[in-house]
Amino acid sequence: MPYLPRPSKHPRRPRKAGCQGRRAVVSCALAAAALAAAGPLFATPAAAATTTSMVATTTTAAATADFPASVQAKGKQRVTAAVLDLDGAGRTPRVYGDNTPYDTASIVKVDILATALLQAQDSGHPLTARERAQAEDMIKHSDNAAANALWKKIGRAPGLEAANKRLGLTATQGGPGPKWGLTRTTVSDQIRLLRAVFDSGPTTRTATGPALDQASRTYLRTLMSRIAPEQSWGVSAADDAGWALKNGWLQRNTTDLWDVNSVGRITKGGHHYLVAVLSDGSKSMPEGVALVERAARSAVSSTTAH
């Protein structure tokens, strides 16, 4: 689902449909049919809430701090951010806000592709040309039909969670049935996933087996650095020299409030940072995007000061 180019200061309200603006009407109709066949991607907040208690929440691996008043979450908004300096001496992310679970919306597409690549490594057979095309659409254009196909291929939540154990994640639970967008995660787990993709240190292997190999990591990095221009908002707001990211957004059908998330790697002041920002409760997508970008800038600036 496209959004707005980063230069725009006053974004328009996005369409709710899952097909891409760059596609022709016929292609959009086909994508809509694929979505309908797969079932609804997202449940109501009440349905999502039933999964919350089953997700482990831990802050023991992260330093925590409060956001400054400038972040200004309003009304029912919540926001949490985590930052890890890849060029720093430590390997502990700094968390701003409460390290509690949020719905992923489309940021789970990074995890879906990481799982597909790990499964391909295990089998000794690379992704097919069709699967690579789906992966490109899913990451670069946030295409939901492509995500449906790859979610099914990896074995849905059980497949995702099995891979996540090897990727180092400890607090992420896959969405029920076909509803990958209702996967629950924390910012700490998103930093763990980003480390599996971007960190060249010892975390690229786990006690239970090999994690992503260099070819898989390079492939994911490349796709995340080629996000469609209209989707290049989010953690990139804190960048000054180059970014790779994936965003997610979802309007809840019972409250009309928005989940807006952004994860990725940015470069600032000569250092590379992994940044994850999760939010919910915004009255509009532009409001959510503004909150996420304020949180990203504030978290990165505060982390550089320590």
Tab-separated table of C-alpha atoms in Angstrom:
chain	number	residue	atom	x	y	z
A	1	MET	CA	0.000	0.000	0.000
A	2	PRO	CA	1.710	3.225	-1.057
A	3	TYR	CA	1.920	6.271	1.113
A	4	LEU	CA	3.690	9.558	0.468
A	5	PRO	CA	7.079	10.786	-0.668
A	6	ARG	CA	9.271	11.896	2.247
A	7	PRO	CA	9.608	15.505	1.036
A	8	SER	CA	5.893	16.102	1.546
A	9	LYS	CA	5.133	17.858	4.837
A	10	HIS	CA	1.379	17.456	4.538
A	11	PRO	CA	0.628	13.885	3.421
A	12	ARG	CA	-2.772	12.932	2.192
A	13	ARG	CA	-4.822	10.154	3.777
A	14	PRO	CA	-3.858	6.829	2.171
A	15	ARG	CA	-6.201	4.415	0.501
A	16	LYS	CA	-7.212	1.416	2.598
A	17	ALA	CA	-6.957	-1.039	-0.309
A	18	GLY	CA	-4.055	-3.475	-0.389
A	19	CYS	CA	-3.115	-3.196	-4.078
A	20	GLN	CA	-0.407	-0.849	-5.234
A	21	GLY	CA	-0.974	2.555	-6.772
A	22	ARG	CA	1.618	1.798	-9.419
A	23	ARG	CA	-0.425	-1.059	-10.830
A	24	ALA	CA	-3.131	-0.945	-13.459
A	25	VAL	CA	-6.789	-1.378	-12.531
A	26	VAL	CA	-6.788	-4.977	-13.722
A	27	SER	CA	-3.755	-5.818	-11.589
A	28	CYS	CA	-5.403	-4.239	-8.568
A	29	ALA	CA	-8.515	-6.322	-9.131
A	30	LEU	CA	-6.416	-9.481	-9.287
A	31	ALA	CA	-4.618	-8.528	-6.077
A	32	ALA	CA	-7.915	-7.861	-4.346
A	33	ALA	CA	-9.180	-11.259	-5.435
A	34	ALA	CA	-6.050	-12.894	-4.041
A	35	LEU	CA	-6.529	-11.117	-0.732
A	36	ALA	CA	-10.143	-12.175	-0.519
A	37	ALA	CA	-9.238	-15.777	-1.242
A	38	ALA	CA	-6.649	-15.773	1.529
A	39	GLY	CA	-9.051	-14.415	4.125
A	40	PRO	CA	-8.776	-11.206	6.139
A	41	LEU	CA	-5.269	-10.092	6.972
A	42	PHE	CA	-6.179	-8.267	10.133
A	43	ALA	CA	-8.531	-8.961	13.026
A	44	THR	CA	-10.245	-6.451	15.252
A	45	PRO	CA	-8.349	-5.004	18.239
A	46	ALA	CA	-10.420	-7.231	20.532
A	47	ALA	CA	-9.251	-10.324	18.676
A	48	ALA	CA	-5.671	-9.105	18.711
A	49	ALA	CA	-5.825	-8.462	22.428
A	50	THR	CA	-6.368	-12.160	23.106
A	51	THR	CA	-2.818	-12.862	21.940
A	52	THR	CA	-1.119	-10.231	24.067
A	53	SER	CA	-0.799	-12.284	27.228
A	54	MET	CA	0.927	-15.099	25.345
A	55	VAL	CA	3.814	-12.940	24.163
A	56	ALA	CA	6.811	-12.812	26.456
A	57	THR	CA	7.906	-9.274	27.293
A	58	THR	CA	11.395	-8.718	28.595
A	59	THR	CA	13.535	-5.646	29.053
A	60	THR	CA	16.518	-7.373	30.640
A	61	ALA	CA	18.594	-7.140	27.465
A	62	ALA	CA	18.085	-3.419	26.970
A	63	ALA	CA	18.754	-0.155	28.762
A	64	THR	CA	15.539	1.852	29.123
A	65	ALA	CA	14.850	5.570	29.117
A	66	ASP	CA	11.937	7.961	28.737
A	67	PHE	CA	11.199	10.025	25.668
A	68	PRO	CA	11.595	13.780	26.019
A	69	ALA	CA	8.423	15.866	26.048
A	70	SER	CA	9.050	16.811	22.405
A	71	VAL	CA	7.848	13.380	21.254
A	72	GLN	CA	4.322	14.283	22.468
A	73	ALA	CA	2.190	11.167	22.146
A	74	LYS	CA	-1.417	12.374	22.343
A	75	GLY	CA	-4.700	10.844	23.449
A	76	LYS	CA	-4.660	7.074	22.956
A	77	GLN	CA	-1.318	7.069	21.166
A	78	ARG	CA	1.502	4.805	22.347
A	79	VAL	CA	5.030	4.757	20.988
A	80	THR	CA	8.196	2.834	21.842
A	81	ALA	CA	11.596	3.003	20.155
A	82	ALA	CA	14.853	1.073	20.392
A	83	VAL	CA	18.266	2.009	19.026
A	84	LEU	CA	21.494	0.024	18.738
A	85	ASP	CA	24.770	1.633	17.625
A	86	LEU	CA	26.410	-0.977	15.402
A	87	ASP	CA	29.718	0.894	15.541
A	88	GLY	CA	29.673	1.348	19.314
A	89	ALA	CA	31.400	-0.730	21.944
A	90	GLY	CA	28.237	-2.282	23.384
A	91	ARG	CA	25.682	-4.675	21.980
A	92	THR	CA	22.780	-3.615	24.192
A	93	PRO	CA	20.002	-1.571	22.556
A	94	ARG	CA	18.621	1.477	24.283
A	95	VAL	CA	14.829	1.407	24.619
A	96	TYR	CA	12.660	4.516	24.908
A	97	GLY	CA	9.176	4.016	26.335
A	98	ASP	CA	7.545	0.791	27.494
A	99	ASN	CA	8.981	-2.338	25.876
A	100	THR	CA	5.553	-3.962	25.430
A	101	PRO	CA	3.977	-5.803	22.472
A	102	TYR	CA	2.492	-4.052	19.452
A	103	ASP	CA	0.902	-5.372	16.261
A	104	THR	CA	3.486	-5.512	13.498
A	105	ALA	CA	1.316	-4.666	10.479
A	106	SER	CA	3.653	-4.845	7.455
A	107	ILE	CA	7.012	-4.691	9.228
A	108	VAL	CA	6.537	-8.454	9.725
A	109	LYS	CA	7.309	-8.799	6.026
A	110	VAL	CA	11.019	-8.579	6.873
A	111	ASP	CA	10.574	-11.505	9.269
A	112	ILE	CA	8.560	-13.445	6.682
A	113	LEU	CA	11.319	-13.090	4.094
A	114	ALA	CA	14.042	-13.887	6.632
A	115	THR	CA	12.143	-17.084	7.475
A	116	ALA	CA	11.718	-18.012	3.807
A	117	LEU	CA	15.430	-17.478	3.197
A	118	LEU	CA	16.414	-19.533	6.249
A	119	GLN	CA	14.144	-22.365	5.128
A	120	ALA	CA	15.664	-22.177	1.646
A	121	GLN	CA	19.152	-22.447	3.156
A	122	ASP	CA	18.083	-25.523	5.108
A	123	SER	CA	16.685	-27.205	1.994
A	124	GLY	CA	19.672	-26.387	-0.166
A	125	HIS	CA	17.359	-24.881	-2.783
A	126	PRO	CA	17.256	-21.094	-3.296
A	127	LEU	CA	14.017	-19.178	-3.656
A	128	THR	CA	12.380	-19.709	-7.026
A	129	ALA	CA	12.113	-16.872	-9.530
A	130	ARG	CA	8.435	-16.496	-8.582
A	131	GLU	CA	9.258	-16.364	-4.872
A	132	ARG	CA	11.974	-13.775	-5.461
A	133	ALA	CA	9.496	-11.648	-7.411
A	134	GLN	CA	7.034	-11.964	-4.522
A	135	ALA	CA	9.770	-11.029	-2.052
A	136	GLU	CA	10.654	-7.935	-4.069
A	137	ASP	CA	7.025	-6.799	-4.230
A	138	MET	CA	6.491	-7.568	-0.547
A	139	ILE	CA	9.469	-5.568	0.709
A	140	LYS	CA	9.848	-2.768	-1.844
A	141	HIS	CA	6.133	-2.066	-2.399
A	142	SER	CA	4.597	-3.676	0.716
A	143	ASP	CA	2.411	-5.829	-1.524
A	144	ASN	CA	-0.080	-7.809	0.562
A	145	ALA	CA	-0.866	-10.512	-2.011
A	146	ALA	CA	2.845	-11.355	-2.178
A	147	ALA	CA	2.966	-11.482	1.626
A	148	ASN	CA	-0.034	-13.847	1.667
A	149	ALA	CA	1.789	-16.245	-0.651
A	150	LEU	CA	5.057	-16.225	1.285
A	151	TRP	CA	3.282	-16.423	4.667
A	152	LYS	CA	1.610	-19.606	3.468
A	153	LYS	CA	4.903	-20.939	2.067
A	154	ILE	CA	6.766	-20.569	5.361
A	155	GLY	CA	4.035	-22.369	7.315
A	156	ARG	CA	2.408	-19.254	8.767
A	157	ALA	CA	2.953	-18.561	12.494
A	158	PRO	CA	4.579	-21.925	13.385
A	159	GLY	CA	7.136	-21.523	10.605
A	160	LEU	CA	7.850	-17.932	11.565
A	161	GLU	CA	8.300	-18.761	15.230
A	162	ALA	CA	10.599	-21.725	14.533
A	163	ALA	CA	12.847	-19.500	12.426
A	164	ASN	CA	12.742	-16.715	15.001
A	165	LYS	CA	14.235	-19.003	17.646
A	166	ARG	CA	17.271	-19.372	15.406
A	167	LEU	CA	17.342	-15.685	14.521
A	168	GLY	CA	17.496	-14.736	18.194
A	169	LEU	CA	13.970	-13.389	18.691
A	170	THR	CA	12.336	-14.167	22.037
A	171	ALA	CA	9.115	-12.114	22.237
A	172	THR	CA	7.374	-12.330	18.860
A	173	GLN	CA	4.228	-14.375	18.189
A	174	GLY	CA	2.939	-14.933	14.669
A	175	GLY	CA	-0.557	-13.765	13.791
A	176	PRO	CA	-3.446	-16.247	13.826
A	177	GLY	CA	-4.196	-18.140	10.600
A	178	PRO	CA	-3.692	-15.941	7.537
A	179	LYS	CA	-3.493	-12.726	9.593
A	180	TRP	CA	0.238	-12.053	9.431
A	181	GLY	CA	-0.399	-8.366	10.175
A	182	LEU	CA	-1.525	-9.298	13.701
A	183	THR	CA	1.846	-10.755	14.593
A	184	ARG	CA	2.824	-9.299	17.982
A	185	THR	CA	6.332	-8.043	18.681
A	186	THR	CA	8.444	-5.707	20.804
A	187	VAL	CA	11.071	-3.164	19.802
A	188	SER	CA	13.746	-5.311	21.459
A	189	ASP	CA	12.809	-8.248	19.242
A	190	GLN	CA	12.816	-6.037	16.165
A	191	ILE	CA	16.388	-5.003	17.012
A	192	ARG	CA	17.261	-8.708	17.307
A	193	LEU	CA	15.799	-9.315	13.843
A	194	LEU	CA	17.633	-6.327	12.394
A	195	ARG	CA	20.878	-7.624	13.897
A	196	ALA	CA	20.329	-10.933	12.112
A	197	VAL	CA	20.177	-8.962	8.858
A	198	PHE	CA	22.656	-6.100	9.347
A	199	ASP	CA	25.098	-7.014	12.124
A	200	SER	CA	28.269	-8.767	10.989
A	201	GLY	CA	29.179	-9.825	14.531
A	202	PRO	CA	28.765	-13.185	16.300
A	203	THR	CA	24.970	-12.903	16.485
A	204	THR	CA	24.735	-14.176	12.906
A	205	ARG	CA	24.863	-17.718	14.317
A	206	THR	CA	22.808	-19.207	17.114
A	207	ALA	CA	23.165	-22.179	19.444
A	208	THR	CA	20.451	-24.077	17.564
A	209	GLY	CA	21.968	-23.764	14.118
A	210	PRO	CA	23.107	-21.347	11.439
A	211	ALA	CA	21.197	-18.133	10.979
A	212	LEU	CA	21.071	-16.185	7.732
A	213	ASP	CA	24.088	-16.668	5.499
A	214	GLN	CA	25.816	-13.764	3.782
A	215	ALA	CA	23.878	-14.142	0.523
A	216	SER	CA	20.538	-14.039	2.352
A	217	ARG	CA	21.593	-11.069	4.443
A	218	THR	CA	22.795	-9.152	1.398
A	219	TYR	CA	19.533	-9.883	-0.421
A	220	LEU	CA	17.403	-8.573	2.463
A	221	ARG	CA	19.600	-5.496	2.913
A	222	THR	CA	19.386	-4.706	-0.779
A	223	LEU	CA	15.592	-4.896	-0.901
A	224	MET	CA	15.239	-2.781	2.247
A	225	SER	CA	17.474	-0.103	0.712
A	226	ARG	CA	15.273	0.068	-2.404
A	227	ILE	CA	11.914	0.854	-0.822
A	228	ALA	CA	9.484	2.638	-3.147
A	229	PRO	CA	9.942	6.437	-2.775
A	230	GLU	CA	6.428	6.953	-1.451
A	231	GLN	CA	7.242	4.584	1.439
A	232	SER	CA	10.626	6.044	2.430
A	233	TRP	CA	9.343	7.717	5.601
A	234	GLY	CA	9.813	6.501	9.169
A	235	VAL	CA	13.213	5.770	10.726
A	236	SER	CA	14.825	7.425	7.694
A	237	ALA	CA	13.874	10.752	9.334
A	238	ALA	CA	16.846	10.246	11.681
A	239	ASP	CA	19.307	9.470	8.867
A	240	ASP	CA	21.870	11.750	7.255
A	241	ALA	CA	23.810	9.428	4.939
A	242	GLY	CA	21.872	6.303	3.886
A	243	TRP	CA	19.113	4.011	5.108
A	244	ALA	CA	17.410	0.639	4.649
A	245	LEU	CA	13.960	0.134	6.147
A	246	LYS	CA	10.504	-1.421	6.178
A	247	ASN	CA	7.356	0.347	7.348
A	248	GLY	CA	3.977	-0.964	8.439
A	249	TRP	CA	0.587	0.679	8.837
A	250	LEU	CA	-2.875	-0.560	9.696
A	251	GLN	CA	-6.179	1.150	10.451
A	252	ARG	CA	-8.190	-0.802	13.024
A	253	ASN	CA	-11.707	-1.452	11.769
A	254	THR	CA	-13.430	-1.033	15.150
A	255	THR	CA	-11.759	2.172	16.342
A	256	ASP	CA	-10.469	3.767	13.107
A	257	LEU	CA	-7.190	4.328	14.952
A	258	TRP	CA	-3.874	3.577	13.268
A	259	ASP	CA	-0.913	1.326	14.012
A	260	VAL	CA	2.178	2.850	12.372
A	261	ASN	CA	5.619	1.213	12.634
A	262	SER	CA	9.067	1.573	11.105
A	263	VAL	CA	12.249	-0.518	11.420
A	264	GLY	CA	15.616	-0.396	9.726
A	265	ARG	CA	19.220	0.730	9.636
A	266	ILE	CA	20.221	4.371	9.353
A	267	THR	CA	23.537	6.201	9.175
A	268	LYS	CA	24.155	9.328	11.230
A	269	GLY	CA	27.366	11.080	12.156
A	270	GLY	CA	29.408	8.291	10.579
A	271	HIS	CA	27.785	5.582	12.717
A	272	HIS	CA	25.325	2.896	11.648
A	273	TYR	CA	22.288	2.472	13.891
A	274	LEU	CA	19.550	-0.125	14.016
A	275	VAL	CA	16.272	1.598	14.846
A	276	ALA	CA	12.816	0.201	15.599
A	277	VAL	CA	9.783	2.381	16.335
A	278	LEU	CA	6.359	0.872	17.098
A	279	SER	CA	3.203	2.919	17.665
A	280	ASP	CA	-0.563	2.641	17.845
A	281	GLY	CA	-3.607	4.757	18.689
A	282	SER	CA	-3.085	7.565	16.155
A	283	LYS	CA	-6.178	9.244	14.715
A	284	SER	CA	-4.758	9.244	11.181
A	285	MET	CA	-1.855	7.760	9.315
A	286	PRO	CA	-0.136	11.151	8.859
A	287	GLU	CA	-0.390	11.680	12.621
A	288	GLY	CA	1.137	8.235	13.206
A	289	VAL	CA	3.939	8.851	10.719
A	290	ALA	CA	4.755	12.175	12.393
A	291	LEU	CA	4.863	10.467	15.814
A	292	VAL	CA	7.130	7.679	14.527
A	293	GLU	CA	9.509	10.152	12.911
A	294	ARG	CA	9.683	12.336	16.028
A	295	ALA	CA	10.373	9.237	18.116
A	296	ALA	CA	13.082	8.021	15.708
A	297	ARG	CA	14.892	11.361	15.668
A	298	SER	CA	14.665	11.729	19.430
A	299	ALA	CA	15.799	8.166	20.175
A	300	VAL	CA	18.782	8.334	17.834
A	301	SER	CA	19.829	11.778	19.128
A	302	SER	CA	19.536	10.626	22.735
A	303	THR	CA	21.503	7.459	22.000
A	304	THR	CA	24.336	9.385	20.332
A	305	ALA	CA	24.574	11.579	23.434
A	306	HIS	CA	25.339	8.581	25.687
